[in-house]
């Protein structure tokens, strides 16, 4: 690996957050983004390999490798292609289709060695005219748009349209993000998300379960829309008062409304905050760049008494406009991504044919998700069929398989009610399925479930800092610090801790005399979600002896 030249090694905020999440569960494949493309025609493996490598040679995102230096994430770009296309022949198996499914399932559940390569890829032969291409890349270096773009570029190269011209460099996006953080619009965006941090409700306890878990295993369940629902959804999306600037924004707002209504019903909370990605590709050149652009931001509304789908849709739509406006590159923080434990992932991508070859593309679940997420819902039409696919990834530590399988069916009841009557009152919707007679699915929280904490040291401090940012917070001798300054310094500390893998469940020792720095450290540790352990400001050697016994 070559040493980075000037400008190399830098990463984006989104990459640092993904890296920090991976460090919390280093042996988990939770960030593996895998797609399989199935072909029903003869393929030339050598030509396929050359096509893939010709794209990788032109892309810094595919040649990037990742490591930690002085506790911080860096990415270096290798001069060579870090991993070639593996060829696997399963045509001799008794059931090549099943053998392929098992091979892929095992392969995508392997953690990737990011110090060597960010991806794994293979071409599997099931028969003379049956082939499958697997491409699996770590989320730190890709997103759904990037995977669809790679598929298109390799398909074009396979069809004979290969180019030696370098692709737009991901390093350009890194540089743009850094410049953007100095603009007035970014300052407004950051303040917008700070306000969200102050007003967000507690993490949602769905069906009375805990809000998060320490393990990230998850199960995937489909929520099939079918032609009838899809037709009703399409007709509603064209209705005056529902239709927005683009079909994608309209569908997103409708799904976010149905998702919010369902979450309110099964959590008992009036304020519902969910996470959703901002795709951040706002220029034609960015849309032709491989790499990770997305960042996830909170989207939240508070339901009113007598809330109807129509009134909820209006406020979700307004929140969506604000979300789009303020979802700028680099604006997410460790604090903002902890405001939600449910995610709505609406993917506006389509793979289409592979060059001139028809193909069917499937997004492969790695069997894991973020431990801090109870449910992740994905909405997409990867094959451009015109019918959206909805998938629920449900945290296996919070829901057994039978209960988890009911979640998408309950959500479909809410979606059906929305499609039937926009003026229906959300709180009056029946959710129980035909086989759930007597099952309580109302908004009331289970009596034996402990109430979620509504106020923390961090939320109380942020509330005060938001109201009086210029007021005096600390004075030590001649040194004074305002609430706004203290919050900014605590955020910097929290981000530095997150970059080093510190998060919920961790304990951080504070070895400092009474000082402004000590207060900044404590607030930063709490903001990162960890607990602080005060250590006597005595000899460091003695302190080292006390650390292993701290609990």
Short mmCIF file of C-alpha atoms in Angstrom, two decimals:
data_model
loop_
_atom_site.label_atom_id
_atom_site.label_comp_id
_atom_site.label_asym_id
_atom_site.label_seq_id
_atom_site.Cartn_x
_atom_site.Cartn_y
_atom_site.Cartn_z
CA UNK A 1 0.00 0.00 0.00
CA UNK A 2 1.35 3.41 -0.92
CA UNK A 3 1.49 6.26 1.52
CA UNK A 4 -1.26 8.83 0.92
CA UNK A 5 -0.34 11.86 -1.14
CA UNK A 6 -1.55 15.35 -0.30
CA UNK A 7 -5.32 15.27 0.23
CA UNK A 8 -5.51 11.48 0.54
CA UNK A 9 -6.34 9.77 3.78
CA UNK A 10 -9.20 12.16 4.52
CA UNK A 11 -12.69 10.76 5.08
CA UNK A 12 -16.20 12.15 5.35
CA UNK A 13 -18.36 12.49 8.45
CA UNK A 14 -20.58 9.70 7.15
CA UNK A 15 -17.60 7.38 6.80
CA UNK A 16 -16.43 8.15 10.34
CA UNK A 17 -19.88 7.35 11.73
CA UNK A 18 -20.05 4.05 9.82
CA UNK A 19 -16.54 3.16 11.01
CA UNK A 20 -17.43 3.97 14.62
CA UNK A 21 -20.50 1.74 14.40
CA UNK A 22 -18.40 -1.11 13.04
CA UNK A 23 -15.89 -0.79 15.88
CA UNK A 24 -18.67 -1.41 18.40
CA UNK A 25 -19.29 -4.84 16.82
CA UNK A 26 -16.06 -5.58 14.91
CA UNK A 27 -16.95 -9.18 14.02
CA UNK A 28 -20.40 -8.36 12.64
CA UNK A 29 -21.23 -8.06 8.91
CA UNK A 30 -23.85 -5.39 9.70
CA UNK A 31 -22.44 -2.96 7.11
CA UNK A 32 -21.99 -5.47 4.28
CA UNK A 33 -23.97 -4.21 1.27
CA UNK A 34 -24.40 -7.15 -1.09
CA UNK A 35 -26.29 -7.47 -4.36
CA UNK A 36 -26.62 -10.50 -6.61
CA UNK A 37 -27.40 -10.27 -10.31
CA UNK A 38 -28.81 -13.37 -12.00
CA UNK A 39 -28.34 -13.93 -15.74
CA UNK A 40 -30.08 -16.46 -17.99
CA UNK A 41 -27.57 -16.39 -20.82
CA UNK A 42 -24.05 -17.54 -21.55
CA UNK A 43 -21.31 -15.33 -20.08
CA UNK A 44 -17.56 -15.11 -20.72
CA UNK A 45 -15.85 -15.17 -17.27
CA UNK A 46 -12.55 -13.70 -18.53
CA UNK A 47 -14.35 -10.86 -20.27
CA UNK A 48 -16.44 -10.27 -17.13
CA UNK A 49 -13.30 -10.15 -14.98
CA UNK A 50 -11.62 -7.68 -17.33
CA UNK A 51 -14.73 -5.49 -17.32
CA UNK A 52 -14.84 -5.36 -13.53
CA UNK A 53 -11.12 -4.66 -13.16
CA UNK A 54 -11.24 -1.92 -15.80
CA UNK A 55 -13.79 -0.07 -13.65
CA UNK A 56 -11.89 -0.71 -10.41
CA UNK A 57 -8.70 0.69 -11.96
CA UNK A 58 -10.54 3.96 -12.69
CA UNK A 59 -12.20 4.35 -9.26
CA UNK A 60 -10.54 5.53 -6.05
CA UNK A 61 -13.56 4.28 -4.05
CA UNK A 62 -13.01 0.68 -5.20
CA UNK A 63 -9.28 0.83 -4.52
CA UNK A 64 -9.63 2.43 -1.09
CA UNK A 65 -8.54 0.59 2.05
CA UNK A 66 -9.18 1.73 5.60
CA UNK A 67 -7.27 1.80 8.86
CA UNK A 68 -6.97 3.69 12.12
CA UNK A 69 -4.07 6.04 12.74
CA UNK A 70 -3.70 7.71 16.12
CA UNK A 71 -7.26 6.58 16.82
CA UNK A 72 -8.75 8.24 13.72
CA UNK A 73 -10.07 6.67 10.50
CA UNK A 74 -8.05 7.20 7.32
CA UNK A 75 -8.50 5.83 3.81
CA UNK A 76 -5.64 5.18 1.42
CA UNK A 77 -6.04 4.49 -2.28
CA UNK A 78 -4.06 1.53 -3.56
CA UNK A 79 -2.40 1.81 -6.99
CA UNK A 80 -3.62 -1.68 -7.91
CA UNK A 81 -7.00 -3.43 -7.80
CA UNK A 82 -7.15 -4.88 -4.27
CA UNK A 83 -9.30 -7.95 -5.03
CA UNK A 84 -10.05 -9.72 -8.29
CA UNK A 85 -13.21 -11.46 -9.44
CA UNK A 86 -13.39 -14.99 -8.05
CA UNK A 87 -14.87 -17.68 -10.33
CA UNK A 88 -16.95 -20.43 -8.69
CA UNK A 89 -18.47 -23.38 -10.55
CA UNK A 90 -21.59 -24.81 -8.86
CA UNK A 91 -23.05 -26.38 -12.00
CA UNK A 92 -22.17 -29.88 -10.77
CA UNK A 93 -24.27 -29.55 -7.61
CA UNK A 94 -27.50 -31.56 -7.36
CA UNK A 95 -29.42 -28.30 -6.98
CA UNK A 96 -27.28 -25.43 -8.29
CA UNK A 97 -29.86 -22.80 -7.30
CA UNK A 98 -29.91 -23.92 -3.68
CA UNK A 99 -26.14 -24.34 -3.63
CA UNK A 100 -25.78 -20.78 -4.91
CA UNK A 101 -28.16 -19.45 -2.27
CA UNK A 102 -26.21 -21.18 0.51
CA UNK A 103 -22.83 -20.09 -0.89
CA UNK A 104 -23.90 -16.46 -1.08
CA UNK A 105 -25.55 -16.49 2.34
CA UNK A 106 -22.37 -17.77 3.95
CA UNK A 107 -20.15 -15.41 1.99
CA UNK A 108 -22.00 -12.16 2.74
CA UNK A 109 -21.98 -12.93 6.48
CA UNK A 110 -18.19 -12.76 6.60
CA UNK A 111 -16.74 -9.49 7.94
CA UNK A 112 -14.58 -7.71 5.38
CA UNK A 113 -10.92 -6.98 6.09
CA UNK A 114 -10.96 -3.26 5.34
CA UNK A 115 -7.21 -2.98 5.63
CA UNK A 116 -6.93 -5.19 2.54
CA UNK A 117 -10.05 -4.41 0.52
CA UNK A 118 -13.51 -2.90 1.00
CA UNK A 119 -15.26 -5.44 -1.22
CA UNK A 120 -15.68 -9.11 -2.15
CA UNK A 121 -16.90 -10.25 -5.57
CA UNK A 122 -17.47 -13.52 -7.38
CA UNK A 123 -19.01 -14.89 -10.58
CA UNK A 124 -20.88 -18.15 -9.98
CA UNK A 125 -21.65 -20.64 -12.76
CA UNK A 126 -24.88 -22.59 -12.28
CA UNK A 127 -25.03 -23.92 -15.84
CA UNK A 128 -24.06 -23.00 -19.41
CA UNK A 129 -26.68 -20.23 -19.49
CA UNK A 130 -27.21 -19.63 -15.76
CA UNK A 131 -24.81 -17.29 -13.97
CA UNK A 132 -24.86 -15.13 -10.84
CA UNK A 133 -22.64 -12.18 -10.02
CA UNK A 134 -22.18 -11.35 -6.34
CA UNK A 135 -20.79 -7.98 -5.33
CA UNK A 136 -20.47 -7.19 -1.62
CA UNK A 137 -18.92 -3.93 -0.38
CA UNK A 138 -18.64 -2.38 3.05
CA UNK A 139 -20.96 0.57 3.62
CA UNK A 140 -17.96 2.76 4.55
CA UNK A 141 -17.12 2.82 0.84
CA UNK A 142 -20.50 2.52 -0.89
CA UNK A 143 -24.23 3.11 -0.82
CA UNK A 144 -27.15 1.85 -2.90
CA UNK A 145 -26.67 4.45 -5.64
CA UNK A 146 -22.98 3.56 -5.86
CA UNK A 147 -23.75 -0.15 -6.21
CA UNK A 148 -26.24 0.53 -9.04
CA UNK A 149 -23.68 2.81 -10.72
CA UNK A 150 -20.98 0.13 -10.47
CA UNK A 151 -23.37 -2.43 -11.98
CA UNK A 152 -24.04 -0.07 -14.92
CA UNK A 153 -20.35 0.69 -15.48
CA UNK A 154 -19.28 -2.96 -15.42
CA UNK A 155 -22.18 -3.84 -17.74
CA UNK A 156 -21.10 -1.16 -20.20
CA UNK A 157 -17.50 -2.39 -20.08
CA UNK A 158 -18.63 -5.99 -20.65
CA UNK A 159 -20.66 -4.84 -23.66
CA UNK A 160 -17.52 -3.31 -25.16
CA UNK A 161 -17.91 0.30 -24.06
CA UNK A 162 -14.90 0.28 -21.72
CA UNK A 163 -13.06 3.54 -21.13
CA UNK A 164 -9.63 4.40 -19.78
CA UNK A 165 -10.78 7.81 -18.53
CA UNK A 166 -10.68 8.02 -14.71
CA UNK A 167 -14.05 8.20 -13.05
CA UNK A 168 -14.96 11.21 -10.91
CA UNK A 169 -12.93 10.77 -7.72
CA UNK A 170 -14.60 10.25 -4.37
CA UNK A 171 -11.84 12.50 -3.00
CA UNK A 172 -13.68 15.38 -4.68
CA UNK A 173 -16.69 14.74 -2.44
CA UNK A 174 -14.46 14.63 0.65
CA UNK A 175 -13.02 18.02 -0.31
CA UNK A 176 -16.46 19.45 -1.10
CA UNK A 177 -17.79 18.38 2.30
CA UNK A 178 -14.92 20.15 4.05
CA UNK A 179 -15.53 23.35 2.10
CA UNK A 180 -19.27 23.12 2.69
CA UNK A 181 -18.84 23.10 6.46
CA UNK A 182 -17.61 26.72 6.23
CA UNK A 183 -20.76 28.03 4.52
CA UNK A 184 -23.71 29.88 6.15
CA UNK A 185 -26.14 27.26 4.82
CA UNK A 186 -24.22 24.52 6.64
CA UNK A 187 -24.34 26.53 9.87
CA UNK A 188 -28.11 26.79 9.49
CA UNK A 189 -28.33 23.06 8.80
CA UNK A 190 -26.28 22.19 11.88
CA UNK A 191 -28.46 24.41 14.07
CA UNK A 192 -31.55 22.75 12.58
CA UNK A 193 -30.32 19.32 13.64
CA UNK A 194 -29.34 20.61 17.08
CA UNK A 195 -32.92 21.80 17.50
CA UNK A 196 -34.06 18.31 16.53
CA UNK A 197 -31.81 16.87 19.22
CA UNK A 198 -33.55 19.08 21.78
CA UNK A 199 -37.11 18.28 20.67
CA UNK A 200 -36.86 14.57 19.82
CA UNK A 201 -38.91 12.11 21.82
CA UNK A 202 -37.48 9.05 23.57
CA UNK A 203 -36.39 5.98 21.58
CA UNK A 204 -39.46 3.98 20.63
CA UNK A 205 -40.33 0.87 22.62
CA UNK A 206 -42.21 -1.07 19.96
CA UNK A 207 -44.83 -3.45 21.36
CA UNK A 208 -43.41 -2.78 24.82
CA UNK A 209 -39.98 -4.17 23.93
CA UNK A 210 -36.70 -2.52 24.83
CA UNK A 211 -35.68 0.30 22.51
CA UNK A 212 -32.27 -1.13 21.55
CA UNK A 213 -30.11 -4.20 22.07
CA UNK A 214 -26.42 -5.00 22.37
CA UNK A 215 -26.49 -7.54 19.52
CA UNK A 216 -27.15 -6.84 15.87
CA UNK A 217 -28.58 -10.06 14.47
CA UNK A 218 -31.67 -9.36 12.39
CA UNK A 219 -34.24 -11.19 10.29
CA UNK A 220 -35.73 -9.95 7.03
CA UNK A 221 -39.47 -10.14 6.32
CA UNK A 222 -41.25 -8.89 3.18
CA UNK A 223 -44.36 -6.69 3.24
CA UNK A 224 -45.76 -7.47 -0.23
CA UNK A 225 -47.74 -4.62 -1.73
CA UNK A 226 -49.13 -6.51 -4.71
CA UNK A 227 -50.68 -4.97 -7.85
CA UNK A 228 -53.87 -3.79 -6.12
CA UNK A 229 -52.14 -1.81 -3.34
CA UNK A 230 -49.56 -0.49 -5.78
CA UNK A 231 -52.33 0.73 -8.08
CA UNK A 232 -54.18 2.48 -5.25
CA UNK A 233 -50.91 4.01 -4.06
CA UNK A 234 -50.12 5.31 -7.57
CA UNK A 235 -53.59 6.86 -7.92
CA UNK A 236 -53.35 8.52 -4.50
CA UNK A 237 -49.90 9.89 -5.39
CA UNK A 238 -51.47 11.78 -8.32
CA UNK A 239 -54.14 13.40 -6.16
CA UNK A 240 -54.15 17.16 -5.64
CA UNK A 241 -52.91 17.93 -2.14
CA UNK A 242 -50.82 14.75 -2.12
CA UNK A 243 -48.68 15.10 -5.25
CA UNK A 244 -45.33 16.80 -4.60
CA UNK A 245 -42.56 18.09 -6.86
CA UNK A 246 -41.39 14.59 -7.86
CA UNK A 247 -42.99 11.12 -7.69
CA UNK A 248 -40.14 9.99 -5.42
CA UNK A 249 -40.85 12.72 -2.84
CA UNK A 250 -44.57 11.91 -3.01
CA UNK A 251 -44.06 8.21 -2.40
CA UNK A 252 -41.54 8.89 0.35
CA UNK A 253 -44.00 11.16 2.17
CA UNK A 254 -46.79 8.59 1.88
CA UNK A 255 -44.60 5.78 3.20
CA UNK A 256 -43.22 7.99 5.98
CA UNK A 257 -46.80 8.86 6.99
CA UNK A 258 -47.89 5.22 7.13
CA UNK A 259 -44.69 4.28 8.94
CA UNK A 260 -45.09 7.10 11.50
CA UNK A 261 -48.72 6.18 12.18
CA UNK A 262 -47.79 2.54 12.72
CA UNK A 263 -44.92 3.44 15.04
CA UNK A 264 -47.16 5.72 17.11
CA UNK A 265 -49.74 2.97 17.48
CA UNK A 266 -47.36 0.21 18.55
CA UNK A 267 -45.11 2.35 20.78
CA UNK A 268 -47.64 4.53 22.62
CA UNK A 269 -45.57 7.64 21.88
CA UNK A 270 -47.02 10.82 20.41
CA UNK A 271 -43.63 12.09 19.22
CA UNK A 272 -42.20 9.73 16.64
CA UNK A 273 -38.64 10.16 15.35
CA UNK A 274 -37.30 7.91 12.64
CA UNK A 275 -34.08 7.97 10.69
CA UNK A 276 -33.86 8.27 6.92
CA UNK A 277 -30.93 8.74 4.53
CA UNK A 278 -30.17 11.94 2.67
CA UNK A 279 -28.53 10.83 -0.56
CA UNK A 280 -26.35 13.95 -1.06
CA UNK A 281 -25.82 13.50 -4.81
CA UNK A 282 -26.97 16.91 -5.97
CA UNK A 283 -24.92 17.35 -9.14
CA UNK A 284 -24.53 15.27 -12.32
CA UNK A 285 -20.87 14.65 -11.46
CA UNK A 286 -21.75 13.41 -7.96
CA UNK A 287 -24.26 11.03 -9.51
CA UNK A 288 -21.44 9.54 -11.58
CA UNK A 289 -19.15 9.07 -8.56
CA UNK A 290 -18.70 5.76 -6.75
CA UNK A 291 -18.51 5.85 -2.95
CA UNK A 292 -20.49 6.61 0.20
CA UNK A 293 -22.49 9.83 -0.05
CA UNK A 294 -25.51 9.12 2.16
CA UNK A 295 -25.95 10.31 5.73
CA UNK A 296 -28.87 9.41 7.96
CA UNK A 297 -30.81 12.19 9.66
CA UNK A 298 -33.79 12.23 12.04
CA UNK A 299 -37.28 12.96 10.75
CA UNK A 300 -39.84 13.47 13.50
CA UNK A 301 -43.39 14.67 14.09
CA UNK A 302 -45.70 14.85 17.09
CA UNK A 303 -49.18 13.45 16.58
CA UNK A 304 -52.08 15.61 17.75
CA UNK A 305 -55.35 14.48 19.30
CA UNK A 306 -57.73 13.34 16.59
CA UNK A 307 -54.89 13.14 14.08
CA UNK A 308 -56.02 11.94 10.64
CA UNK A 309 -53.86 10.56 7.87
CA UNK A 310 -54.48 13.74 5.90
CA UNK A 311 -53.27 16.06 8.65
CA UNK A 312 -50.37 13.75 9.48
CA UNK A 313 -49.38 13.61 5.80
CA UNK A 314 -49.33 17.43 5.64
CA UNK A 315 -46.93 17.68 8.58
CA UNK A 316 -44.77 14.78 7.39
CA UNK A 317 -44.56 16.50 4.00
CA UNK A 318 -43.46 19.76 5.63
CA UNK A 319 -40.92 17.86 7.72
CA UNK A 320 -39.67 16.13 4.56
CA UNK A 321 -39.09 19.48 2.84
CA UNK A 322 -37.07 20.64 5.84
CA UNK A 323 -35.23 17.31 5.87
CA UNK A 324 -34.22 17.73 2.21
CA UNK A 325 -33.14 21.34 2.77
CA UNK A 326 -30.97 20.68 5.81
CA UNK A 327 -29.64 17.19 5.02
CA UNK A 328 -26.27 18.53 3.93
CA UNK A 329 -23.02 16.57 3.60
CA UNK A 330 -21.22 16.49 6.93
CA UNK A 331 -24.15 17.75 9.01
CA UNK A 332 -24.88 14.49 10.84
CA UNK A 333 -23.38 13.93 14.30
CA UNK A 334 -23.08 11.05 16.79
CA UNK A 335 -25.84 12.74 18.77
CA UNK A 336 -28.25 13.09 15.84
CA UNK A 337 -27.96 9.45 14.77
CA UNK A 338 -28.86 8.31 18.29
CA UNK A 339 -32.21 10.13 18.19
CA UNK A 340 -33.90 7.19 16.47
CA UNK A 341 -34.00 3.42 16.66
CA UNK A 342 -36.13 2.87 13.56
CA UNK A 343 -35.09 3.64 9.98
CA UNK A 344 -37.05 4.18 6.76
CA UNK A 345 -34.70 3.57 3.85
CA UNK A 346 -36.37 4.69 0.60
CA UNK A 347 -34.04 3.80 -2.28
CA UNK A 348 -34.54 5.70 -5.50
CA UNK A 349 -32.29 3.42 -7.57
CA UNK A 350 -32.84 0.98 -10.41
CA UNK A 351 -30.33 -1.48 -11.86
CA UNK A 352 -31.93 -2.35 -15.20
CA UNK A 353 -30.18 -4.52 -17.82
CA UNK A 354 -26.48 -5.37 -17.52
CA UNK A 355 -25.25 -3.58 -20.62
CA UNK A 356 -27.52 -5.21 -23.20
CA UNK A 357 -28.13 -8.37 -21.13
CA UNK A 358 -31.37 -8.81 -19.13
CA UNK A 359 -30.75 -9.51 -15.45
CA UNK A 360 -32.60 -9.80 -12.15
CA UNK A 361 -31.03 -8.04 -9.16
CA UNK A 362 -31.59 -8.86 -5.48
CA UNK A 363 -30.32 -7.10 -2.38
CA UNK A 364 -28.87 -9.80 -0.10
CA UNK A 365 -29.40 -9.48 3.64
CA UNK A 366 -26.21 -10.15 5.68
CA UNK A 367 -28.20 -11.30 8.72
CA UNK A 368 -27.21 -8.29 10.82
CA UNK A 369 -28.14 -4.66 11.39
CA UNK A 370 -27.17 -1.85 13.73
CA UNK A 371 -27.78 -3.07 17.33
CA UNK A 372 -29.25 0.34 18.10
CA UNK A 373 -32.05 -0.18 15.58
CA UNK A 374 -35.19 -2.13 16.43
CA UNK A 375 -36.52 -2.09 12.87
CA UNK A 376 -35.19 -0.98 9.49
CA UNK A 377 -37.66 -0.76 6.60
CA UNK A 378 -36.39 -0.68 3.03
CA UNK A 379 -38.49 0.44 0.06
CA UNK A 380 -37.15 0.01 -3.46
CA UNK A 381 -37.74 -1.15 -7.02
CA UNK A 382 -34.30 -2.43 -7.94
CA UNK A 383 -35.43 -4.08 -11.17
CA UNK A 384 -37.59 -1.22 -12.44
CA UNK A 385 -40.79 -3.28 -12.50
CA UNK A 386 -43.01 -0.41 -11.38
CA UNK A 387 -43.95 -2.27 -8.18
CA UNK A 388 -42.18 -1.19 -5.00
CA UNK A 389 -40.75 -3.87 -2.71
CA UNK A 390 -40.95 -3.33 1.06
CA UNK A 391 -38.63 -5.27 3.40
CA UNK A 392 -38.55 -5.23 7.21
CA UNK A 393 -35.22 -6.00 8.92
CA UNK A 394 -36.21 -6.78 12.52
CA UNK A 395 -33.79 -6.95 15.46
CA UNK A 396 -33.68 -10.62 16.48
CA UNK A 397 -32.67 -9.79 20.06
CA UNK A 398 -35.89 -7.80 20.57
CA UNK A 399 -38.39 -9.92 18.61
CA UNK A 400 -38.70 -13.67 18.20
CA UNK A 401 -39.27 -14.89 14.64
CA UNK A 402 -43.03 -15.39 15.00
CA UNK A 403 -43.62 -11.93 16.49
CA UNK A 404 -41.26 -10.30 14.00
CA UNK A 405 -43.19 -11.81 11.08
CA UNK A 406 -46.31 -9.96 12.25
CA UNK A 407 -44.75 -6.49 12.12
CA UNK A 408 -44.98 -6.04 8.34
CA UNK A 409 -48.55 -7.35 8.37
CA UNK A 410 -49.55 -4.81 11.03
CA UNK A 411 -47.92 -2.06 8.98
CA UNK A 412 -49.85 -3.18 5.90
CA UNK A 413 -53.08 -2.75 7.90
CA UNK A 414 -52.09 0.87 8.50
CA UNK A 415 -51.16 1.41 4.84
CA UNK A 416 -54.49 -0.08 3.73
CA UNK A 417 -56.35 2.28 6.07
CA UNK A 418 -54.44 5.25 4.64
CA UNK A 419 -55.24 4.18 1.08
CA UNK A 420 -58.91 3.64 1.97
CA UNK A 421 -59.53 6.97 3.69
CA UNK A 422 -57.11 9.85 4.26
CA UNK A 423 -59.56 11.28 6.80
CA UNK A 424 -59.45 8.19 9.05
CA UNK A 425 -58.31 8.92 12.62
CA UNK A 426 -54.97 7.25 13.31
CA UNK A 427 -55.72 6.32 16.94
CA UNK A 428 -58.87 4.40 15.95
CA UNK A 429 -57.24 2.00 13.50
CA UNK A 430 -57.65 -1.72 14.22
CA UNK A 431 -54.29 -3.44 13.88
CA UNK A 432 -55.03 -6.96 15.14
CA UNK A 433 -54.85 -9.63 12.44
CA UNK A 434 -57.47 -12.32 11.98
CA UNK A 435 -55.36 -14.78 14.02
CA UNK A 436 -54.75 -12.29 16.85
CA UNK A 437 -58.13 -12.22 18.59
CA UNK A 438 -57.61 -10.79 22.06
CA UNK A 439 -54.08 -9.59 21.35
CA UNK A 440 -53.60 -6.04 22.65
CA UNK A 441 -52.05 -3.83 19.99
CA UNK A 442 -53.22 -0.42 21.13
CA UNK A 443 -51.01 2.56 21.74
CA UNK A 444 -50.93 2.03 25.50
CA UNK A 445 -47.54 1.04 26.84
CA UNK A 446 -47.35 -2.29 28.64
CA UNK A 447 -47.74 -1.81 32.37
CA UNK A 448 -44.75 -3.97 33.15
CA UNK A 449 -42.49 -2.08 30.76
CA UNK A 450 -40.30 0.50 32.45
CA UNK A 451 -40.94 4.01 31.17
CA UNK A 452 -38.36 5.41 28.80
CA UNK A 453 -36.31 8.25 30.22
CA UNK A 454 -37.59 11.51 28.83
CA UNK A 455 -34.83 13.76 30.13
CA UNK A 456 -31.10 13.21 30.39
CA UNK A 457 -28.22 15.40 31.42
CA UNK A 458 -27.43 15.94 27.74
CA UNK A 459 -31.01 16.80 26.71
CA UNK A 460 -31.42 19.18 29.66
CA UNK A 461 -28.10 20.86 28.89
CA UNK A 462 -28.96 21.13 25.17
CA UNK A 463 -32.30 22.68 26.04
CA UNK A 464 -30.59 25.37 28.11
CA UNK A 465 -27.89 25.90 25.47
CA UNK A 466 -30.54 26.29 22.81
CA UNK A 467 -32.47 28.86 24.81
CA UNK A 468 -29.48 30.87 26.04
CA UNK A 469 -26.41 30.07 23.89
CA UNK A 470 -24.65 33.30 24.89
CA UNK A 471 -25.31 32.99 28.62
CA UNK A 472 -22.46 32.19 31.01
CA UNK A 473 -22.16 28.48 31.69
CA UNK A 474 -18.76 28.20 33.42
CA UNK A 475 -16.36 30.53 35.17
CA UNK A 476 -13.00 29.45 36.52
CA UNK A 477 -10.77 32.29 37.56
CA UNK A 478 -10.53 34.61 34.57
CA UNK A 479 -11.82 31.93 32.17
CA UNK A 480 -15.46 32.08 31.10
CA UNK A 481 -17.38 29.74 28.77
CA UNK A 482 -20.87 30.28 27.34
CA UNK A 483 -23.45 27.54 26.89
CA UNK A 484 -22.98 27.67 23.12
CA UNK A 485 -19.20 27.37 23.41
CA UNK A 486 -19.48 24.54 25.92
CA UNK A 487 -21.88 22.63 23.69
CA UNK A 488 -19.58 23.02 20.67
CA UNK A 489 -16.57 21.75 22.62
CA UNK A 490 -18.57 18.82 24.03
CA UNK A 491 -19.73 17.89 20.52
CA UNK A 492 -16.12 17.88 19.33
CA UNK A 493 -15.19 15.56 22.19
CA UNK A 494 -18.17 13.27 21.47
CA UNK A 495 -17.24 13.03 17.80
CA UNK A 496 -13.62 12.22 18.66
CA UNK A 497 -14.80 9.46 21.02
CA UNK A 498 -17.16 8.03 18.39
CA UNK A 499 -14.32 7.94 15.86
CA UNK A 500 -12.40 5.80 18.35
CA UNK A 501 -15.30 3.38 18.75
CA UNK A 502 -16.64 4.74 22.04
CA UNK A 503 -20.41 4.54 22.39
CA UNK A 504 -23.33 3.29 24.50
CA UNK A 505 -22.29 0.75 27.13
CA UNK A 506 -18.67 1.94 27.29
CA UNK A 507 -17.01 3.59 30.28
CA UNK A 508 -14.43 6.33 29.90
CA UNK A 509 -12.10 7.37 32.66
CA UNK A 510 -11.69 11.09 33.40
CA UNK A 511 -8.29 11.83 34.91
CA UNK A 512 -8.22 15.60 35.37
CA UNK A 513 -8.34 18.21 38.12
CA UNK A 514 -11.38 20.40 38.53
CA UNK A 515 -11.34 22.51 35.36
CA UNK A 516 -13.22 23.61 32.27
CA UNK A 517 -11.60 20.71 30.43
CA UNK A 518 -13.02 18.24 32.94
CA UNK A 519 -16.57 19.54 32.37
CA UNK A 520 -16.07 19.39 28.59
CA UNK A 521 -14.81 15.80 28.89
CA UNK A 522 -17.78 14.69 31.03
CA UNK A 523 -20.35 16.29 28.71
CA UNK A 524 -18.60 14.88 25.66
CA UNK A 525 -18.56 11.37 27.11
CA UNK A 526 -22.27 11.54 27.99
CA UNK A 527 -23.09 12.95 24.55
CA UNK A 528 -21.29 9.97 22.97
CA UNK A 529 -23.65 7.72 24.94
CA UNK A 530 -20.98 6.37 27.27
CA UNK A 531 -20.56 6.63 31.04
CA UNK A 532 -17.73 8.52 32.68
CA UNK A 533 -15.62 7.17 35.52
CA UNK A 534 -14.00 9.91 37.68
CA UNK A 535 -10.43 8.96 38.50
CA UNK A 536 -8.52 10.55 41.33
CA UNK A 537 -6.11 13.12 39.94
CA UNK A 538 -3.14 11.34 41.42
CA UNK A 539 -0.20 9.42 39.97
CA UNK A 540 -1.03 8.02 36.54
CA UNK A 541 0.65 4.71 37.28
CA UNK A 542 -1.66 4.15 40.25
CA UNK A 543 -4.68 5.03 38.12
CA UNK A 544 -3.74 2.38 35.58
CA UNK A 545 -3.93 -0.19 38.37
CA UNK A 546 -7.47 0.85 39.25
CA UNK A 547 -8.91 0.72 35.70
CA UNK A 548 -9.37 -3.06 35.35
CA UNK A 549 -11.54 -3.17 38.48
CA UNK A 550 -13.77 -0.23 37.57
CA UNK A 551 -17.40 -1.22 37.04
#
